[in-house]
CSV table of C-alpha atoms in Angstrom, one decimal:
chain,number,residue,atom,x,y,z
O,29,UNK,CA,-19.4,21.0,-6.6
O,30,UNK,CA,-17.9,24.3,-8.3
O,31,UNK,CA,-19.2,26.1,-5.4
O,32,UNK,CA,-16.3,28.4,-4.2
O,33,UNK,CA,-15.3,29.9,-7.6
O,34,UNK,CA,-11.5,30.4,-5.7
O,35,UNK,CA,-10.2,27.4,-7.2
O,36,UNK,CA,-10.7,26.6,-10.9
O,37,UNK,CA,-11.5,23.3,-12.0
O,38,UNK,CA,-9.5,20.4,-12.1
O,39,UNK,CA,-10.3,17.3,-13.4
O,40,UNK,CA,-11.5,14.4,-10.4
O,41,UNK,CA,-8.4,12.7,-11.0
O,42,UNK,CA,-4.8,13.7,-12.5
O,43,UNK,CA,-4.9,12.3,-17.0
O,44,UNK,CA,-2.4,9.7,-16.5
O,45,UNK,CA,-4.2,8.3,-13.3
O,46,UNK,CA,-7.5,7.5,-16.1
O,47,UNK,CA,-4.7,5.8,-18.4
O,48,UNK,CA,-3.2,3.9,-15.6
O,49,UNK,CA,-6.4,2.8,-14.6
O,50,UNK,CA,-7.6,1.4,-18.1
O,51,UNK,CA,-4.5,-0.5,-18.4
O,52,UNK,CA,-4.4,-2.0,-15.1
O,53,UNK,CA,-8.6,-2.8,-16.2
O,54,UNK,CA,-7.5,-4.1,-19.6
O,55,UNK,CA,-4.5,-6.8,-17.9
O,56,UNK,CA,-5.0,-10.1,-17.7
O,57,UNK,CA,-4.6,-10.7,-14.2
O,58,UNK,CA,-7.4,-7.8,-13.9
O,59,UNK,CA,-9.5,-10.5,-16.0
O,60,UNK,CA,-8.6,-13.1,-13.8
O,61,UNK,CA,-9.8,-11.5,-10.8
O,62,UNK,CA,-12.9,-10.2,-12.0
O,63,UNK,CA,-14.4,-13.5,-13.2
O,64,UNK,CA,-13.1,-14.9,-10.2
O,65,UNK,CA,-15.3,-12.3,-8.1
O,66,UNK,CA,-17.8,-11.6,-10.2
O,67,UNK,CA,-17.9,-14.5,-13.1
O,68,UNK,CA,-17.8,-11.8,-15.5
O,69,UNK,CA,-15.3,-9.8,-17.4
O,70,UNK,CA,-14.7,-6.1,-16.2
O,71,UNK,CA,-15.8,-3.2,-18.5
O,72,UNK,CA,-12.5,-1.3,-19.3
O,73,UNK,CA,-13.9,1.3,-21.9
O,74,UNK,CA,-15.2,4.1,-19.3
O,75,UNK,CA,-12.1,4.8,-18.3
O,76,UNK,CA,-10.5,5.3,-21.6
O,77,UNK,CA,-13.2,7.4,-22.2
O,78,UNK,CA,-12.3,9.5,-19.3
O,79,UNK,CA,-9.1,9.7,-20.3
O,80,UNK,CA,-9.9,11.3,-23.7
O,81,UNK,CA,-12.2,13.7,-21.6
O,82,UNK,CA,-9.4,14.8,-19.2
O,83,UNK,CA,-6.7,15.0,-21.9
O,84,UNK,CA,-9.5,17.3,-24.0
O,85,UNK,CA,-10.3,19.6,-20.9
O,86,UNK,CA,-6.3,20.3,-20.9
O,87,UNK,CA,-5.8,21.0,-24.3
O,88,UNK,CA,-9.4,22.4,-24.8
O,89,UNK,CA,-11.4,23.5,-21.7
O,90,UNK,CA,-14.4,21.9,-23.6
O,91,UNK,CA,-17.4,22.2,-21.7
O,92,UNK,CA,-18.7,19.0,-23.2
O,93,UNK,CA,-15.5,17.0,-21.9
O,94,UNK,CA,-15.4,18.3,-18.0
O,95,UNK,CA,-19.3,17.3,-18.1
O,96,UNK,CA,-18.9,13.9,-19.4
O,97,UNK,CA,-15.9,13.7,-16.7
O,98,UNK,CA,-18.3,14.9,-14.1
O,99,UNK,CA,-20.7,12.9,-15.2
O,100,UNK,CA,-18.7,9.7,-14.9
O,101,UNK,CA,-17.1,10.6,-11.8
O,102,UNK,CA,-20.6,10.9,-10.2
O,103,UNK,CA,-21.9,7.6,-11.4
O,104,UNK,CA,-18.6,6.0,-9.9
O,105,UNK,CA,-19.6,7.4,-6.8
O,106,UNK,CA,-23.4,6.5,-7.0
O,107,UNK,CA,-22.0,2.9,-7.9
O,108,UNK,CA,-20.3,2.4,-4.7
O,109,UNK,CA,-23.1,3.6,-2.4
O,110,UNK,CA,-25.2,1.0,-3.9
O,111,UNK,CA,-26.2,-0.7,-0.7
O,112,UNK,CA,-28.2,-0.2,2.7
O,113,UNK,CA,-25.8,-0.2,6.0
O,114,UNK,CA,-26.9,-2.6,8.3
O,115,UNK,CA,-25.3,0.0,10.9
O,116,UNK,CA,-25.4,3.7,12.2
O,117,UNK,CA,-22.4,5.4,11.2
O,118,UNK,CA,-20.8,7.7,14.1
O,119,UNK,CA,-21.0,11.4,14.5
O,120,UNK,CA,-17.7,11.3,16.6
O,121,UNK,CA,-14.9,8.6,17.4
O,122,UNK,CA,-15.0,5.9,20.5
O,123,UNK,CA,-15.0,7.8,23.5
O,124,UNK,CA,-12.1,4.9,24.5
O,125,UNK,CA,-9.9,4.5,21.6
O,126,UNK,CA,-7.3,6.3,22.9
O,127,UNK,CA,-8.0,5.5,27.0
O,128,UNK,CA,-6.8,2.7,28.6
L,16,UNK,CA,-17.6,-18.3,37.0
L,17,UNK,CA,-19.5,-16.0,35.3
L,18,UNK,CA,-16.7,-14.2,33.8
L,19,UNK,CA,-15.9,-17.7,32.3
L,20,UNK,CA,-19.2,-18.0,30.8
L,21,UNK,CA,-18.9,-14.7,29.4
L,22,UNK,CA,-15.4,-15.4,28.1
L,23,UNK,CA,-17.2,-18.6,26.4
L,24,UNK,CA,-19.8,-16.6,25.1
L,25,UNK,CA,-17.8,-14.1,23.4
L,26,UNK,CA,-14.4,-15.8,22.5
L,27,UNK,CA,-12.3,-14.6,25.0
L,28,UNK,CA,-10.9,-18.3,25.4
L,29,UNK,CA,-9.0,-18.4,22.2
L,30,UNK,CA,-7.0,-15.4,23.8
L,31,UNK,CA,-6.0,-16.4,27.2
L,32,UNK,CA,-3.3,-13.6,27.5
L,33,UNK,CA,-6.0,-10.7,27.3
L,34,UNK,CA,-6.6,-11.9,31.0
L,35,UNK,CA,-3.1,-13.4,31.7
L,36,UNK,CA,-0.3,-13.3,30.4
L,37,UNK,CA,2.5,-16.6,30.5
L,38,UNK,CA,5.5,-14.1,30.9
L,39,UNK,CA,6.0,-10.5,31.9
L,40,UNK,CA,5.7,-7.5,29.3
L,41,UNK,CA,9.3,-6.8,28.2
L,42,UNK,CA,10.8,-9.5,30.1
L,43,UNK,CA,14.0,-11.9,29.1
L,44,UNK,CA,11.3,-14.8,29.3
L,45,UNK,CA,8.9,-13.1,26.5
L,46,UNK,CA,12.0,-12.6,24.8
L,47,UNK,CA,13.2,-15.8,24.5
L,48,UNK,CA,10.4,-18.2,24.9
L,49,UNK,CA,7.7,-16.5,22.6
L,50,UNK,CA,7.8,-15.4,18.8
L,51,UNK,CA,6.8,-11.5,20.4
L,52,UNK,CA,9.8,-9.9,19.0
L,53,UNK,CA,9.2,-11.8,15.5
L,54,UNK,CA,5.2,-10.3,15.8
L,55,UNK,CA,6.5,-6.9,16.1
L,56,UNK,CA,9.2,-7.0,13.1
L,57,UNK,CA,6.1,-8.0,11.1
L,58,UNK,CA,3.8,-5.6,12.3
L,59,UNK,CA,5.8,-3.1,11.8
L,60,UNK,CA,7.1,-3.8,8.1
L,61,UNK,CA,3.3,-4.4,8.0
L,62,UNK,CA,2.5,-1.0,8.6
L,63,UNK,CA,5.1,0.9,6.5
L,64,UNK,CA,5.1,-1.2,3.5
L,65,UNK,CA,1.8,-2.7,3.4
L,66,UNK,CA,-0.6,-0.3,0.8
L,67,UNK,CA,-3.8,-2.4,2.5
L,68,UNK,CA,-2.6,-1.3,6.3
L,69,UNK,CA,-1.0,2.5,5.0
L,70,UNK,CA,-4.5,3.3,3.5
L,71,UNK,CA,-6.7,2.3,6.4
L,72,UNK,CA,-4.1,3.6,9.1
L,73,UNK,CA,-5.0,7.2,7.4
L,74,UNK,CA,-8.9,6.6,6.6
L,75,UNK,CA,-8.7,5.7,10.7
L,76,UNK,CA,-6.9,8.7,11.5
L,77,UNK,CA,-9.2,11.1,9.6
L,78,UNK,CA,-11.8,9.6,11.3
L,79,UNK,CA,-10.8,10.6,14.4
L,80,UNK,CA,-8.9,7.5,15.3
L,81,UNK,CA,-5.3,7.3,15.2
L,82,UNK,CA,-3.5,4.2,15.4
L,83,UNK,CA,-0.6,3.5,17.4
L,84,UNK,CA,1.2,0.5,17.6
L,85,UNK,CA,1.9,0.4,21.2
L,86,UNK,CA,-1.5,0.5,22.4
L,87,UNK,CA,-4.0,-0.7,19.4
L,88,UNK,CA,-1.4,-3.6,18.8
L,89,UNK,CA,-0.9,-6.7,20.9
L,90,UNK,CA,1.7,-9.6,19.8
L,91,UNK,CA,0.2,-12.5,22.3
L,92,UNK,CA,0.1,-16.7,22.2
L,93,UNK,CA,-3.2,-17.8,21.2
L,94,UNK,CA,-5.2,-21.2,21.3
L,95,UNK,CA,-5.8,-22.8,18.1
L,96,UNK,CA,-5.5,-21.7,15.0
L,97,UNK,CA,-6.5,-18.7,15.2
L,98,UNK,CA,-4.5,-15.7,13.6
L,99,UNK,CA,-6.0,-12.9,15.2
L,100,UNK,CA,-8.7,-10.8,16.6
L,101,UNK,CA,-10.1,-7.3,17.1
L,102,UNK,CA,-10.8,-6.8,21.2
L,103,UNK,CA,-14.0,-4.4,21.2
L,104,UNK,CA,-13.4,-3.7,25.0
L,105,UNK,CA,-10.0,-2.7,25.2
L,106,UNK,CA,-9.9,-0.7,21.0
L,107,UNK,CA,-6.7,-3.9,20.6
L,108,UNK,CA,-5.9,-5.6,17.9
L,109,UNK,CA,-4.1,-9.1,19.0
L,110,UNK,CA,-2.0,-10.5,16.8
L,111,UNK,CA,-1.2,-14.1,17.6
L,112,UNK,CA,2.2,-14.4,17.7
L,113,UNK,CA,2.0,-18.3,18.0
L,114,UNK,CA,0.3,-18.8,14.8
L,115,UNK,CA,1.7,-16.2,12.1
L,116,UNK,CA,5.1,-17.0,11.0
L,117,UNK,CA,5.1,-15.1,7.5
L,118,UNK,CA,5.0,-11.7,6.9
L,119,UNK,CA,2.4,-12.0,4.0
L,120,UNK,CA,0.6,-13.9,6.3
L,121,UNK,CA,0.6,-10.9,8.9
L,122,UNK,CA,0.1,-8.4,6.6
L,123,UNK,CA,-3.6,-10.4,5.4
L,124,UNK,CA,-4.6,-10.4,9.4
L,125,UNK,CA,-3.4,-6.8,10.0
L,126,UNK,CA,-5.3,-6.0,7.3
L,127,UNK,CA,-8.1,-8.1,8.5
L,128,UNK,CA,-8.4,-6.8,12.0
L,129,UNK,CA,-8.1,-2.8,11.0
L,130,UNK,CA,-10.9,-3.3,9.0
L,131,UNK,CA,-12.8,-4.6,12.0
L,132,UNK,CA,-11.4,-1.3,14.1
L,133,UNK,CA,-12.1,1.1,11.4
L,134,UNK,CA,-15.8,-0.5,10.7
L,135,UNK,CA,-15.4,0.0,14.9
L,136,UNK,CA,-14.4,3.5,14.8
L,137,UNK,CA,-16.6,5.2,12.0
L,138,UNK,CA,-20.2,3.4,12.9
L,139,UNK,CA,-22.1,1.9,15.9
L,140,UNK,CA,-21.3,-1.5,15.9
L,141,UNK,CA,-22.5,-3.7,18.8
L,142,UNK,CA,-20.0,-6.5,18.4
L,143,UNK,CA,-21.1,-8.6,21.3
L,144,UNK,CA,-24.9,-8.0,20.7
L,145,UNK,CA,-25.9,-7.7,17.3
L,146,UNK,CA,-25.1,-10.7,15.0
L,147,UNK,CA,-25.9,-8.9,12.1
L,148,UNK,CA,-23.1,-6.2,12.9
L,149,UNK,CA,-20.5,-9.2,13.5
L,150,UNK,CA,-21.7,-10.5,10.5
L,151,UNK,CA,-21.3,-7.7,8.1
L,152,UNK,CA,-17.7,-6.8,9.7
L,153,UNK,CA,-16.7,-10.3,9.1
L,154,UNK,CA,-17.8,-10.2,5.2
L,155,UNK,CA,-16.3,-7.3,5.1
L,156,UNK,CA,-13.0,-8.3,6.3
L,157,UNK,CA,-12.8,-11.5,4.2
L,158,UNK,CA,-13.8,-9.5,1.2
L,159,UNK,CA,-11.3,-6.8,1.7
L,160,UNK,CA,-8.2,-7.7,3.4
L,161,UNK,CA,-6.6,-10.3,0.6
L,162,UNK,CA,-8.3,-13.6,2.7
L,163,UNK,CA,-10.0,-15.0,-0.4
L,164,UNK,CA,-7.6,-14.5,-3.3
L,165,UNK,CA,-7.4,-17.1,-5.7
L,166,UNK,CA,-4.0,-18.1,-3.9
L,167,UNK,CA,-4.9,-18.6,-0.7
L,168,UNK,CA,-8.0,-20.6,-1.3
L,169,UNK,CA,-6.0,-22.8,-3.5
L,170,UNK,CA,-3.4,-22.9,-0.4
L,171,UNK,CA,-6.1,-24.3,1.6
L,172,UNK,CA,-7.0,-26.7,-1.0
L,173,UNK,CA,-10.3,-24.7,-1.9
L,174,UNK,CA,-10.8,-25.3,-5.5
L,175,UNK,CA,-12.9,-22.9,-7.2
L,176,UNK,CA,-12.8,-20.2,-10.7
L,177,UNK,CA,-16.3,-18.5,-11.5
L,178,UNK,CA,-17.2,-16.1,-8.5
L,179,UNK,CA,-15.7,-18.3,-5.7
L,180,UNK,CA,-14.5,-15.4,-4.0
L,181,UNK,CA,-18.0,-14.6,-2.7
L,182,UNK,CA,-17.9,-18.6,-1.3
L,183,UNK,CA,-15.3,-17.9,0.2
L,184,UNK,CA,-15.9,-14.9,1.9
L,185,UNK,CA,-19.0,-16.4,3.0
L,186,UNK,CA,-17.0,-19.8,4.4
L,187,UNK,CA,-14.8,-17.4,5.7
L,188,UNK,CA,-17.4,-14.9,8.2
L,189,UNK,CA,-19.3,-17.7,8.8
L,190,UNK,CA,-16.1,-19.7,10.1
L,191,UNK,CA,-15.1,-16.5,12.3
L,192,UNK,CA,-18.6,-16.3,13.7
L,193,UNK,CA,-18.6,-20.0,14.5
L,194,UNK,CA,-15.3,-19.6,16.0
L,195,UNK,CA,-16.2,-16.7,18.8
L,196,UNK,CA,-20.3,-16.8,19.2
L,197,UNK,CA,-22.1,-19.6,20.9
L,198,UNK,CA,-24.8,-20.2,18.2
L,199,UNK,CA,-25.5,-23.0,15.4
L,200,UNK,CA,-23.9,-23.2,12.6
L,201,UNK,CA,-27.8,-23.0,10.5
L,202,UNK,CA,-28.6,-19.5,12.7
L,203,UNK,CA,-25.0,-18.3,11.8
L,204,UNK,CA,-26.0,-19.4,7.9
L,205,UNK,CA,-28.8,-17.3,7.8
L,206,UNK,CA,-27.7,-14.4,9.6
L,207,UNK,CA,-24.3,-14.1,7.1
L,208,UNK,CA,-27.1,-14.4,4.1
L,209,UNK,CA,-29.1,-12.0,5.2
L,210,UNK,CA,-26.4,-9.2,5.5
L,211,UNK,CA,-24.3,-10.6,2.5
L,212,UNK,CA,-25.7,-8.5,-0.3
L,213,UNK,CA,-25.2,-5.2,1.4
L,214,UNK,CA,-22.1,-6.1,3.4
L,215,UNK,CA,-20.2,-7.7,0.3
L,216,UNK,CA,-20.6,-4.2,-1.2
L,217,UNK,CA,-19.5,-2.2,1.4
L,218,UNK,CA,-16.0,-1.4,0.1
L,219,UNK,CA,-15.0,1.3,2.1
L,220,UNK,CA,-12.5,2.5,2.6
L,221,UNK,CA,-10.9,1.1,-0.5
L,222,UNK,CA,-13.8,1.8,-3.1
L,223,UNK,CA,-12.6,-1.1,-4.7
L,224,UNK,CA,-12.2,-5.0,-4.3
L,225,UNK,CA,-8.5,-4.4,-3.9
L,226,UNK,CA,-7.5,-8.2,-4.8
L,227,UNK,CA,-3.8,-7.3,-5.9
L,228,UNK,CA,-1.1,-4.9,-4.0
L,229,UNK,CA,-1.5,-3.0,-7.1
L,230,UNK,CA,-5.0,-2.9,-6.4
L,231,UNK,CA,-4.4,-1.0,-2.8
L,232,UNK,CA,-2.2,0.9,-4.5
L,233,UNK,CA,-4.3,2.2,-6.6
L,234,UNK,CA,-6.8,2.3,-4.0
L,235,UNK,CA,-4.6,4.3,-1.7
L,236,UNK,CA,-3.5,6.8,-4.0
L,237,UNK,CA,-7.2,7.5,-5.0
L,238,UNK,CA,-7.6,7.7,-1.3
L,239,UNK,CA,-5.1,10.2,-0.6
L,240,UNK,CA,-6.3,12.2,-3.7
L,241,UNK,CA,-9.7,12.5,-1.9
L,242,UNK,CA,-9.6,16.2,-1.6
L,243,UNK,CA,-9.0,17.2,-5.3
L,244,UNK,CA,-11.7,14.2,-5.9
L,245,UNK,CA,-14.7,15.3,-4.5
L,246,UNK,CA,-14.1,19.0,-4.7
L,247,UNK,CA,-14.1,18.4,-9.1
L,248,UNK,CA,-16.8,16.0,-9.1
């Protein structure tokens, strides 16, 4: 997290990136392929949200807006490990990826 | 005629030039008799342009797995109609040269098979032993790599709208696990459901269904942002 106080904060991704995403969300073809997937339509509003956060860190450095950010971020994250691997992941590489 | 048996068992069949090849390596004959050189254009306009192949060539060479296209990468003649596989024993990829003429096409089963060598290179997967590994690898591959796009499934004359993509990525592993296993097509069934829920969600390394280029795009440039990522978060 903020653990080495070198660096100051930055937001988890760069403003425009947040805008990007929403509009690629809010396309059509982004409709498309969600019901397709999922037979639902994809929830588009978190990332506008974000977007308002990040652009009110800039101008701001609201507390309240990098914690929602954070806060988003993580859930993103937790979203994605939503699953039990039905493998053990590797400490190191192959031994023979690179032998022949 | 054991080595047959095991080539049986494990698919080795549909690529006869892992044991053999037709013509030499670099020879006039390969040249002119085979699509080899038209394999390699592709693969390597694959490589450069592709977001798909760009983001998991770098998520395989942070993990400690570099690719090069020399010796991960293998343009051969295969039976059938198979497109390509992922050889376990010798870390290749085969590409089969006989069967992919377009380069969308070979883009889909580059992506395919890295996905294979990446789930290869960052976990313990016991291709020949475990079913369940295959299994998962297989979703994972169908899911990810562009196979079950509304396009192509309507290219194969697969009609379907609401969620079809998880039919098809089902169809799809259970297809590839008919295609290289010795078992029934109800054990195979059961195995893929078993494994679906978990596998299907298994998105790394996109962290996202990528169903678009714009999708990997996206994908990639989130991926390549990793650092700045996690370090806010």
């Amino acid at each position: 997290m903020d653990g080495s106080a070198e660096r100051p904060w930055r937001s988890p991704r760069a403003c425009d990136d947040y805008w990007s995403e929403f509009r690629h969300c809010k396309s059509l073809r982004s409709h498309f392929h969600h019901y397709y997937t999922h037979g639902t339509s994809p929830s588009c509003q978190q990332w506008k949200e974000d977007y308002k956060n990040c652009r009110e860190w800039e101008k701001s450095r609201s507390a309240e807006a990098k914690e929602a950010l954070q806060r988003s971020e993580r859930s993103r994250v937790e979203e994605q490990k939503k699953f039990t691997p039905v493998w053990e992941l590797r400490r190191d590489p192959p031994k023979d990826w690179h032998c022949h | 005629m054991d080595q047959t048996k095991q080539e049986e068992d494990y698919g080795y069949d549909l690529f006869p030039e892992r044991t053999k090849s037709k013509y030499a390596k670099g020879s006039i004959a390969e040249s002119l008799f085979t699509f080899n050189n038209k394999c390699q254009v592709m693969l390597h306009f694959a490589m450069e342009t592709s977001p798909y192949a760009k983001l998991l060539l770098s998520a395989m060479k942070s993990s400690g797995c570099q690719v090069f296209k020399d010796r991960h990468f293998s343009c051969e003649d295969c039976d059938g109609t198979v497109s390509g596989g992922f050889d376990a024993a010798s870390s290749q990829i085969v590409l089969c040269q006989n069967n992919i003429h377009q380069q969308s096409h070979m883009t889909r089963v580059v992506t395919h098979e890295l996905i294979h060598a990446f789930d290869h290179c960052r976990a313990n997967v016991d291709w020949f032993n475990n079913y369940r590994h295959l299994a998962c690898s297989e979703i994972r591959a169908a899911n990810l790599s562009g196979d079950c796009t509304f396009n192509n499934e309507l290219a194969r004359f697969n009609f379907g709208m609401k969620q079809h993509h998880q039919e098809c990525v089902r169809g799809r592993a259970l297809r590839s696990i008919l295609a290289v296993r010795n078992i029934s097509r109800k054990e195979a069934e059961k195995i893929v459901d078993d494994v679906f829920d978990t596998c299907f969600n298994d998105h790394a390394p996109f962290g996202r269904i990528p169903h678009t280029k714009k999708d990997a795009g996206f994908a990639y440039r989130d991926y390549q942002n990793r650092d700045r990522y996690y370090a806010n978060l």
